[in-house]
CSV table of C-alpha atoms and ligand atoms in Angstrom, one decimal:
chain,number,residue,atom,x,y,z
A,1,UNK,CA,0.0,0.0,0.0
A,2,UNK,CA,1.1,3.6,-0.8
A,3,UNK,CA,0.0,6.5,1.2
A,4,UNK,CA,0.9,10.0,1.0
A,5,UNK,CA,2.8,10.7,4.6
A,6,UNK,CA,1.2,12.0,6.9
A,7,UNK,CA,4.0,13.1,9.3
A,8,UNK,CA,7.4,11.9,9.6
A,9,UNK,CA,8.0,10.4,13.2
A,10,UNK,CA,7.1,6.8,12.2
A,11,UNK,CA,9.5,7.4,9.1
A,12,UNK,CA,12.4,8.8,11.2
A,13,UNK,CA,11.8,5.4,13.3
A,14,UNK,CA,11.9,3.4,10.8
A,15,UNK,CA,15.5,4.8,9.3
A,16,UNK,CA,16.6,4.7,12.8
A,17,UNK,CA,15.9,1.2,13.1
A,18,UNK,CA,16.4,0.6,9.3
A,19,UNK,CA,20.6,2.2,9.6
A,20,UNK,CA,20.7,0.4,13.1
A,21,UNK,CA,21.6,3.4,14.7
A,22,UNK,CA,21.3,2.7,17.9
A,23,UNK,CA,24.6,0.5,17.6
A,24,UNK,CA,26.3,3.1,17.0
A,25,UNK,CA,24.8,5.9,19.8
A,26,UNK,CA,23.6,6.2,22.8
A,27,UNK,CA,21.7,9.3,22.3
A,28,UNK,CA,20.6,9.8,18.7
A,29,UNK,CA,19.1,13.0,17.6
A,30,UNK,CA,17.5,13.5,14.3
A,31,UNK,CA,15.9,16.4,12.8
A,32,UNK,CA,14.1,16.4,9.6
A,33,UNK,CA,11.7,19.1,7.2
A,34,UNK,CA,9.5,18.6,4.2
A,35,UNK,CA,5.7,18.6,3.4
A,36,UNK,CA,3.3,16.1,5.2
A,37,UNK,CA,-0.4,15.6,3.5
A,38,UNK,CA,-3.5,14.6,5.5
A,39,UNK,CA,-7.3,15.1,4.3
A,40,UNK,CA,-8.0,17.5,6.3
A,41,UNK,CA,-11.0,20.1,5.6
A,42,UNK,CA,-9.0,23.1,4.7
A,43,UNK,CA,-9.5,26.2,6.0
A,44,UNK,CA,-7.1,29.0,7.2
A,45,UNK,CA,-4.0,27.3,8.5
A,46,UNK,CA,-5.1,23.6,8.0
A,47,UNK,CA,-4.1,22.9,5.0
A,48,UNK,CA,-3.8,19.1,3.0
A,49,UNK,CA,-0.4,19.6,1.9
A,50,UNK,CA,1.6,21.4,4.6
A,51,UNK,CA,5.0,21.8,6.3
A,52,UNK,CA,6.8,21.1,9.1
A,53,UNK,CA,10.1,20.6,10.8
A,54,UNK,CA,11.1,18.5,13.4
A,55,UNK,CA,13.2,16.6,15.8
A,56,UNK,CA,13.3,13.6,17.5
A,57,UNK,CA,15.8,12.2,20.3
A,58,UNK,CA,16.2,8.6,20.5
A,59,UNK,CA,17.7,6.3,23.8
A,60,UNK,CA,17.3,8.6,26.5
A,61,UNK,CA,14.6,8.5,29.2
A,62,UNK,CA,15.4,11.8,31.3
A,63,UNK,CA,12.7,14.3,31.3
A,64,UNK,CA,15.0,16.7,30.7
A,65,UNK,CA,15.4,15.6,27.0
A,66,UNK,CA,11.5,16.4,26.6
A,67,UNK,CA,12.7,20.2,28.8
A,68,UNK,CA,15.4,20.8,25.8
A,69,UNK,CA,13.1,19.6,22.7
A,70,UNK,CA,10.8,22.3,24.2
A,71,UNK,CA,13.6,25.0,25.1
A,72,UNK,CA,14.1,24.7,21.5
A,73,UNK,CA,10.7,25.5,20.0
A,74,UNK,CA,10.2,28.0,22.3
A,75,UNK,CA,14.1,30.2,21.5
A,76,UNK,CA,12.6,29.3,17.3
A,77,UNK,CA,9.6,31.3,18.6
A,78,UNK,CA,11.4,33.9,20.6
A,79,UNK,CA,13.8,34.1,17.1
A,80,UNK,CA,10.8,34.5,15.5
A,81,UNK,CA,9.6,37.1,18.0
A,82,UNK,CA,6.4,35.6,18.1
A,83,UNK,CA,4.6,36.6,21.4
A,84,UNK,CA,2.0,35.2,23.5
A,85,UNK,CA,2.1,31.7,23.2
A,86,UNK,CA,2.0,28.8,25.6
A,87,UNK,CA,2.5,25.3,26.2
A,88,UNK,CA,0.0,23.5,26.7
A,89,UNK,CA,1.5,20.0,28.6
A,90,UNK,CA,-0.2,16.9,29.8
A,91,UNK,CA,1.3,13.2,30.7
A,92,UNK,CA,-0.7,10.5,29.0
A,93,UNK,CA,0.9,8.0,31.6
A,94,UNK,CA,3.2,5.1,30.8
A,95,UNK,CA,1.1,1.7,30.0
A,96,UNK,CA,-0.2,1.3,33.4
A,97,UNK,CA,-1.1,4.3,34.1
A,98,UNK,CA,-3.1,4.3,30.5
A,99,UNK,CA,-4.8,1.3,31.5
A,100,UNK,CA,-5.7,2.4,35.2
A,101,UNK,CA,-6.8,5.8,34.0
A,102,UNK,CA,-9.0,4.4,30.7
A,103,UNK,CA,-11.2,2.4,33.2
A,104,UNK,CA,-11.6,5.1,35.4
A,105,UNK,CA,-12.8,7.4,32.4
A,106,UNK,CA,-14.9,4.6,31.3
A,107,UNK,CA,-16.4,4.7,34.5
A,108,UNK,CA,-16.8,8.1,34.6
A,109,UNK,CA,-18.0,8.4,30.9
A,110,UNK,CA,-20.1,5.2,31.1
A,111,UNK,CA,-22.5,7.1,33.2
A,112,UNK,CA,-23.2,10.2,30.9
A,113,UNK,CA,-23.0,8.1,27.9
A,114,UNK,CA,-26.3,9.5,26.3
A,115,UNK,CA,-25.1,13.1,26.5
A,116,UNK,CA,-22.1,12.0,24.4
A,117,UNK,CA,-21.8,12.6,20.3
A,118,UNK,CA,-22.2,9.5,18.4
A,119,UNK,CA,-18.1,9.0,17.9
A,120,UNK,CA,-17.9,9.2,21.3
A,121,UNK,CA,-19.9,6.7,22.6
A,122,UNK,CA,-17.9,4.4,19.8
A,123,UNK,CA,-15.0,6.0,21.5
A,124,UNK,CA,-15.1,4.7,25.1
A,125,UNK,CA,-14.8,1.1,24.2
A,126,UNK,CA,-12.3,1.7,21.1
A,127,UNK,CA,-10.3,4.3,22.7
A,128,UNK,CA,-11.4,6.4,25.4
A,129,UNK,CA,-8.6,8.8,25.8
A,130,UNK,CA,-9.6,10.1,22.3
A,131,UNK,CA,-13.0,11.1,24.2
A,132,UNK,CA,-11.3,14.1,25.7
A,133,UNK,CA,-10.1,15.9,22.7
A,134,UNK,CA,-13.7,15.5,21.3
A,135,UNK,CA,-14.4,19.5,19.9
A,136,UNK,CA,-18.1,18.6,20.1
A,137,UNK,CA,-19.9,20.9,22.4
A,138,UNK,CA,-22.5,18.4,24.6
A,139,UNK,CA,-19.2,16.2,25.2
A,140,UNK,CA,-17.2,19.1,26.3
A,141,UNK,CA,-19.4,20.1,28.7
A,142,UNK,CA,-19.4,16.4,30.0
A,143,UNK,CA,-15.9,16.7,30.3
A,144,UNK,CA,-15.5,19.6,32.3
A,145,UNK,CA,-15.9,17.7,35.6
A,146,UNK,CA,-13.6,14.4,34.1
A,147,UNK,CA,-11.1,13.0,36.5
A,148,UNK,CA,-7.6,14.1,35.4
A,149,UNK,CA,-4.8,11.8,34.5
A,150,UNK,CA,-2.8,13.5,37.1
A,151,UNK,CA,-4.3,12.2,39.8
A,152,UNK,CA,-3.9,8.4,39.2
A,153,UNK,CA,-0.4,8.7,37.8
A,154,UNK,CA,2.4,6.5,38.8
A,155,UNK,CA,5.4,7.5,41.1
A,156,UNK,CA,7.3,6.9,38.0
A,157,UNK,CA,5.1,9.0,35.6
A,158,UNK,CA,4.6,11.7,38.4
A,159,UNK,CA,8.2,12.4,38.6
A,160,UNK,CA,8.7,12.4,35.2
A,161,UNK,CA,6.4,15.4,34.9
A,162,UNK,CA,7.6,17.4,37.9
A,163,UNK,CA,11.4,16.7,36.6
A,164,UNK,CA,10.0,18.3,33.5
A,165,UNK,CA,8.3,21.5,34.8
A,166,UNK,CA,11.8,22.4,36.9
A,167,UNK,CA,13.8,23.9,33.6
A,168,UNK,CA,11.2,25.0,32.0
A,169,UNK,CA,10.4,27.2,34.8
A,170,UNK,CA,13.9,28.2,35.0
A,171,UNK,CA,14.0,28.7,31.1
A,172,UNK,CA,11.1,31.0,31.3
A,173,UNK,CA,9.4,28.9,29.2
A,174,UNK,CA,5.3,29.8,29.1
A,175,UNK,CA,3.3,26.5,29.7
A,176,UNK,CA,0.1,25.2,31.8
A,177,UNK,CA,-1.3,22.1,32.3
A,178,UNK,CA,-4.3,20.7,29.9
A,179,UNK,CA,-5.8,18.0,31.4
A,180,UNK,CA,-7.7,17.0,28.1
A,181,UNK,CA,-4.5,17.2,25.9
A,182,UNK,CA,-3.9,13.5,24.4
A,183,UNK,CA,-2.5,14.6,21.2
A,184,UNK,CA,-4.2,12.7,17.8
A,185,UNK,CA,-1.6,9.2,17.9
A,186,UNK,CA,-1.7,6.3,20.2
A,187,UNK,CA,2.2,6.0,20.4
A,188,UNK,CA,2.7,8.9,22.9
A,189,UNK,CA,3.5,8.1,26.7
A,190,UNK,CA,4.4,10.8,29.2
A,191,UNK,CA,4.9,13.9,28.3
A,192,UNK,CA,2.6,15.4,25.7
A,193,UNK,CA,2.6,19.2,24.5
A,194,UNK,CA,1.1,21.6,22.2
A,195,UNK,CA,2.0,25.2,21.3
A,196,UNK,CA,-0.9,27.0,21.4
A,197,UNK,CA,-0.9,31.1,20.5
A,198,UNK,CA,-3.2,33.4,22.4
A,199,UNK,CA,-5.5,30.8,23.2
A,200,UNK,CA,-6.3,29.7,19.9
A,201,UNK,CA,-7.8,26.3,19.3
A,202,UNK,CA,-5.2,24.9,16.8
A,203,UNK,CA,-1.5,24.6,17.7
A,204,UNK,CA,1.6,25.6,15.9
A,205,UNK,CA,3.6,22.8,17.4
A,206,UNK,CA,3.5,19.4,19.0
A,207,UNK,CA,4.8,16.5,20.1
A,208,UNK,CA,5.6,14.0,23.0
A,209,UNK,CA,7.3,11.0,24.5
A,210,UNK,CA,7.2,7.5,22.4
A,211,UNK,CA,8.8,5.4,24.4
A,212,UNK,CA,7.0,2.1,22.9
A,213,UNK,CA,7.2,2.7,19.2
A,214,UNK,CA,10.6,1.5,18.5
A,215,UNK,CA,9.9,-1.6,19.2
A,216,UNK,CA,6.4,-1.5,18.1
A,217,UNK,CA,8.2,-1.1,15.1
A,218,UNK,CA,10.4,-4.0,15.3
A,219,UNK,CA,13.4,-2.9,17.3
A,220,UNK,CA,15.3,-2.9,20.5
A,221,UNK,CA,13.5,-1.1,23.2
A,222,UNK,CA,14.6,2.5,22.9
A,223,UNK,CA,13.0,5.5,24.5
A,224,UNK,CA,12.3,8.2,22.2
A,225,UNK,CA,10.8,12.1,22.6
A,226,UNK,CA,9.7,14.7,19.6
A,227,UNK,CA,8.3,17.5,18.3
A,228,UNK,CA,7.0,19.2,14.9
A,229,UNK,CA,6.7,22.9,13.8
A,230,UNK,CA,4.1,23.5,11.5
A,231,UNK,CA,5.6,26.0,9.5
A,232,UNK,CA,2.5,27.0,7.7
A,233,UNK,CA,1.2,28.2,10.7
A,234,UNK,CA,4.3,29.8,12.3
A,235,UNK,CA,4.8,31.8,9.2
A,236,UNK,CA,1.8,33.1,9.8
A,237,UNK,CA,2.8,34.3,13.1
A,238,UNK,CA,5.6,36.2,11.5
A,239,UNK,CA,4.7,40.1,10.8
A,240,UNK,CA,6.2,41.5,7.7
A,241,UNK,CA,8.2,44.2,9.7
A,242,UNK,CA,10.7,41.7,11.4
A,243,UNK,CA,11.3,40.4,7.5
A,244,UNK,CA,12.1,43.8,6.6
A,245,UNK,CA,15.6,45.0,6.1
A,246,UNK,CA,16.2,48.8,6.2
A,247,UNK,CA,17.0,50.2,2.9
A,248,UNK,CA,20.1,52.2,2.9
A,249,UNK,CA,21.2,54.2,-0.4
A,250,UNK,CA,24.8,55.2,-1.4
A,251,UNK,CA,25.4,57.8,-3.7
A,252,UNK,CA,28.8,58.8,-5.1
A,253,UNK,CA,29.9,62.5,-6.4
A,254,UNK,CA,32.7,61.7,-9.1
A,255,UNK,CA,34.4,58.9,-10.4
A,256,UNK,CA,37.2,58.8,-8.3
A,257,UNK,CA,34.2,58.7,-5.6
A,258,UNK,CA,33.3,55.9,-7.0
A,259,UNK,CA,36.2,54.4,-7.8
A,260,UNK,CA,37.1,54.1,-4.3
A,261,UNK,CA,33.5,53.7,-2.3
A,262,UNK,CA,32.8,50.7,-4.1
A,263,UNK,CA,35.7,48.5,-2.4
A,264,UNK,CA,34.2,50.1,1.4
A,265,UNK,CA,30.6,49.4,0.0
A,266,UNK,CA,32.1,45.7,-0.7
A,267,UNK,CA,34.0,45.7,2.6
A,268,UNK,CA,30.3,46.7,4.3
A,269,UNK,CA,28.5,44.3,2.6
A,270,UNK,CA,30.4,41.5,3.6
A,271,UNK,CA,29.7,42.5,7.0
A,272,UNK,CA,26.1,41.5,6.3
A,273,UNK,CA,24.6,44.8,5.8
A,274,UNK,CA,22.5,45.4,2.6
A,275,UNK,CA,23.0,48.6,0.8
A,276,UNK,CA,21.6,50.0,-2.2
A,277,UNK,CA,23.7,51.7,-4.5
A,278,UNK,CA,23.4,54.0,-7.6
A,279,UNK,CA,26.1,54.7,-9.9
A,280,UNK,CA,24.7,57.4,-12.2
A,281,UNK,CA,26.4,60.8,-12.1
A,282,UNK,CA,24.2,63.6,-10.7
A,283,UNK,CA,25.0,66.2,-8.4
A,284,UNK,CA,24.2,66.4,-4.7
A,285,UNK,CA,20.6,67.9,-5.0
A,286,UNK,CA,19.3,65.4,-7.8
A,287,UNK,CA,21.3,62.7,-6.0
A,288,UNK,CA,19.0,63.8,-3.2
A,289,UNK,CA,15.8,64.2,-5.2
A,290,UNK,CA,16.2,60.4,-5.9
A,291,UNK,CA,16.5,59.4,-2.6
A,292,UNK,CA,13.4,61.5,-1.7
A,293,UNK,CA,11.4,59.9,-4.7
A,294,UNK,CA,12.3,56.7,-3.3
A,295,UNK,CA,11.3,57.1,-0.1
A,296,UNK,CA,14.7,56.5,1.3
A,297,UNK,CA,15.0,57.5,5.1
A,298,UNK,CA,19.5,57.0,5.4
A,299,UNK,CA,21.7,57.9,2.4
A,300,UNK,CA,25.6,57.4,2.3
A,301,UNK,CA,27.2,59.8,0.2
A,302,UNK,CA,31.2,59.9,-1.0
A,303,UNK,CA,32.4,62.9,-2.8
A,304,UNK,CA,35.7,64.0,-3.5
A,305,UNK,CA,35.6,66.1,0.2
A,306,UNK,CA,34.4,63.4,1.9
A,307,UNK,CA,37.1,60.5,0.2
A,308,UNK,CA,40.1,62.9,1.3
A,309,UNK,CA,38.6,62.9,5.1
A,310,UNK,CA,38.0,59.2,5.0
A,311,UNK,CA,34.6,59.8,5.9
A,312,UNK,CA,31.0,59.0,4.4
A,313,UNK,CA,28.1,61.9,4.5
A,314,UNK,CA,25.8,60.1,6.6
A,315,UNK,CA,22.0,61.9,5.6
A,316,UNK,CA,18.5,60.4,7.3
A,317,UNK,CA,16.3,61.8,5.0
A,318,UNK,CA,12.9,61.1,7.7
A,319,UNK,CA,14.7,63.3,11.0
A,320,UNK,CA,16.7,65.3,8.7
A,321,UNK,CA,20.2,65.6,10.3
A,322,UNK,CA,23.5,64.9,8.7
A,323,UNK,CA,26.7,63.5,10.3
A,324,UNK,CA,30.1,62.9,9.1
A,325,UNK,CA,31.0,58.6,9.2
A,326,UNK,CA,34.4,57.3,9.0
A,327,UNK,CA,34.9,54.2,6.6
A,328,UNK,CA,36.3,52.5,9.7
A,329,UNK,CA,33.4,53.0,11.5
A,330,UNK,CA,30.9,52.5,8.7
A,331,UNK,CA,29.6,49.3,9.3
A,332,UNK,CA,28.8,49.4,13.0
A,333,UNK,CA,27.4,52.5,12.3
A,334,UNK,CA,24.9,51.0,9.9
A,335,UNK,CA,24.7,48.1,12.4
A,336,UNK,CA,23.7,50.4,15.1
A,337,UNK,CA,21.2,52.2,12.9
A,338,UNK,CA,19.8,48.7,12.3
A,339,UNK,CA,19.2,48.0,15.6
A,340,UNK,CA,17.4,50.9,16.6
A,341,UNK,CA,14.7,50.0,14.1
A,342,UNK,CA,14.3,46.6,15.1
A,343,UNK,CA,14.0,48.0,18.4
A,344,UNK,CA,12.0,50.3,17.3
A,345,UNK,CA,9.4,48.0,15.5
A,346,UNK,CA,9.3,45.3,18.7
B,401,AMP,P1,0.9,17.0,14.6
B,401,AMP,O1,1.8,16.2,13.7
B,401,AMP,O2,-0.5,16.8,14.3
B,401,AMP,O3,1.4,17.1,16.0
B,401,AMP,O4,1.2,18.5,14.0
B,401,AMP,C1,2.3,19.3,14.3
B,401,AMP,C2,2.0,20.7,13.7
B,401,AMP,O5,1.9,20.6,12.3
B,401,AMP,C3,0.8,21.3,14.2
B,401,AMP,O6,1.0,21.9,15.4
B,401,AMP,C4,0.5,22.3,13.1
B,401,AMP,O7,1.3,23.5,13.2
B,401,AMP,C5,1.0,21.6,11.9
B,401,AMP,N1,-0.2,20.9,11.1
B,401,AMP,C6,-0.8,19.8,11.4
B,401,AMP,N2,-1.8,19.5,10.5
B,401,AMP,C7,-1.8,20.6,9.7
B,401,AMP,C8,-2.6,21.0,8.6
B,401,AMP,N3,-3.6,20.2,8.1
B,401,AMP,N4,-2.3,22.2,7.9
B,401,AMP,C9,-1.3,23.0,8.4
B,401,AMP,N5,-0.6,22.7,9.4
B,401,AMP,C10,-0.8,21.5,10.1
């Protein structure tokens, strides 16, 4: 059978399993990226051909290898300046405690069972975990009273989740328990998290602890913790303004002007700073004109007064002052000019 993937986990297991790569590690961590496909109904940031990145860690059962997979989404989103997100976490238990705490929502659910949609009631004798994430309204007003996991979990289980919350805290890291989170896939065991912005219902990441589907899969086993971005929805996140570079123009006065500026303007470049430049003779004031007419807020300009100073005219066309740059100090200048607006714009 062929099927269009849709997410990469179970593929990155079987590779792991497939190169034998736990012979050569004891801690193996993978990342991957590339477009996933499920038939979902497509609206606004679900999509049936979408993107995502992710990583996986393979042999290590410490808690805090869940704490750095989620350090790491959360220093993407801070890179991203994204603001006003959370995670959302929840332990789905290890076998036992899946077992202990599925008859208990049996129970529980059992009881209210006419109240419940029609998926549900199928649901709590296929797999009643699944009830909880149930969007349906009448069910998720059942649920509001539904015994949490956390309070049948085992000492094993429990620690695992305190462990957890300690460097988060400590990171900074935005997160609060979700006693209904369960995540889509059976494999997950312990930890479980979503990214959820401003309290939206869909999430822009997620992932979990899997320590039973390596050798589900066939192999050894091997405790295993991941997460995917779904970079659809993160580029969404990302305003237009932090894409933005600042547009600086350089004029020259002269050949000679030229001559010379265009091994600083090289010099600046390679110092990561974009600059626009304009080699068509005109004097100052059309020079000028053109910025203006471009909207241009900082000009550079080299004339033959200038070049025997060492300097660059600095010009911000928006505040209108002037100032004299040195080449030596061009590019932090620029730098520092940079950094204002970004500053400016968070
Ligand atoms: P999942 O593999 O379901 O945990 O999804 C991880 C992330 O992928 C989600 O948090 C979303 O950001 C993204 N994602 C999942 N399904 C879709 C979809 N149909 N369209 C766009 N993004 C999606």
């Amino acid at each position: 059978m062929l099927a269009l993937r849709p997410e990469a986990t179970a593929g990155v297991v079987r590779a792991y399993l497939e190169h034998q790569m736990y012979t050569k590690k004891k801690i193996t961590r993978l990342y991957y990226s590339g477009p996933m496909f499920r038939y979902d109904r497509p609206q606004k940031g679900r999509y049936r051909q979408f993107y995502q990145i992710g990583a996986e860690i393979f042999g290590g059962d410490s808690p805090y290898f869940d704490a750095e997979l989620i350090i790491i989404i959360d220093r993407i989103l801070r890179q991203f300046k994204v603001k006003q997100y959370i995670f959302e976490m929840n332990s789905v238990g290890c076998d036992g405690c899946k077992v202990r705490y599925s008859s208990k929502l049996q129970e529980y659910l059992n009881q209210r069972q006419d109240g419940l949609c029609q998926d549900c009631q199928v649901r709590i004798k296929n797999n009643v975990l699944r009830v909880l994430d149930c969007k349906v309204v009448s069910c998720k007003q059942i649920l509001e009273n539904v015994p949490a996991i956390q309070e049948i979990l085992c000492s094993v289980c429990k620690k695992h989740q305190e462990m957890l919350y300690q460097p988060l805290e400590r990171n900074k890291v935005q997160f609060m328990e979700n006693k209904y989170l369960v995540r889509g896939l059976d494999y997950y065991t312990m930890t479980v998290f979503e990214l959820k912005i401003n309290g939206g219902e869909s999430a822009v990441a997620g992932g979990g602890r899997y320590n039973n589907l390596v050798a589900e899969l066939g192999g050894p086993s091997i405790p295993a913790v991941g997460f995917a971005i779904g970079m659809d929805r993160l580029c969404n996140l990302v305003t237009p303004e932090i894409k933005r570079n600042i547009d600086i123009f350089v004029f020259f006065l002269g050949q000679n002007a030229m001559q010379n500026g265009i091994t600083i303007i090289n010099e600046v470049r390679s110092s990561g700073i974009r600059l626009i430049t304009d080699y068509t003779e005109r004097n100052l004031k059309n020079h000028l004109k053109v910025a203006n007419r471009e909207g241009a807020e900082h000009v550079l300009i080299l004339g033959e007064d200038e070049l025997s100073k060492q300097v660059f005219l600095y010009k911000n066309m928006k505040k209108g002052y002037q100032k004299q740059v040195e080449f030596e100090h061009l590019s932090n200048f620029l730098k520092g000019l940079k950094n204002a607006e970004d500053t400016y714009m968070r």
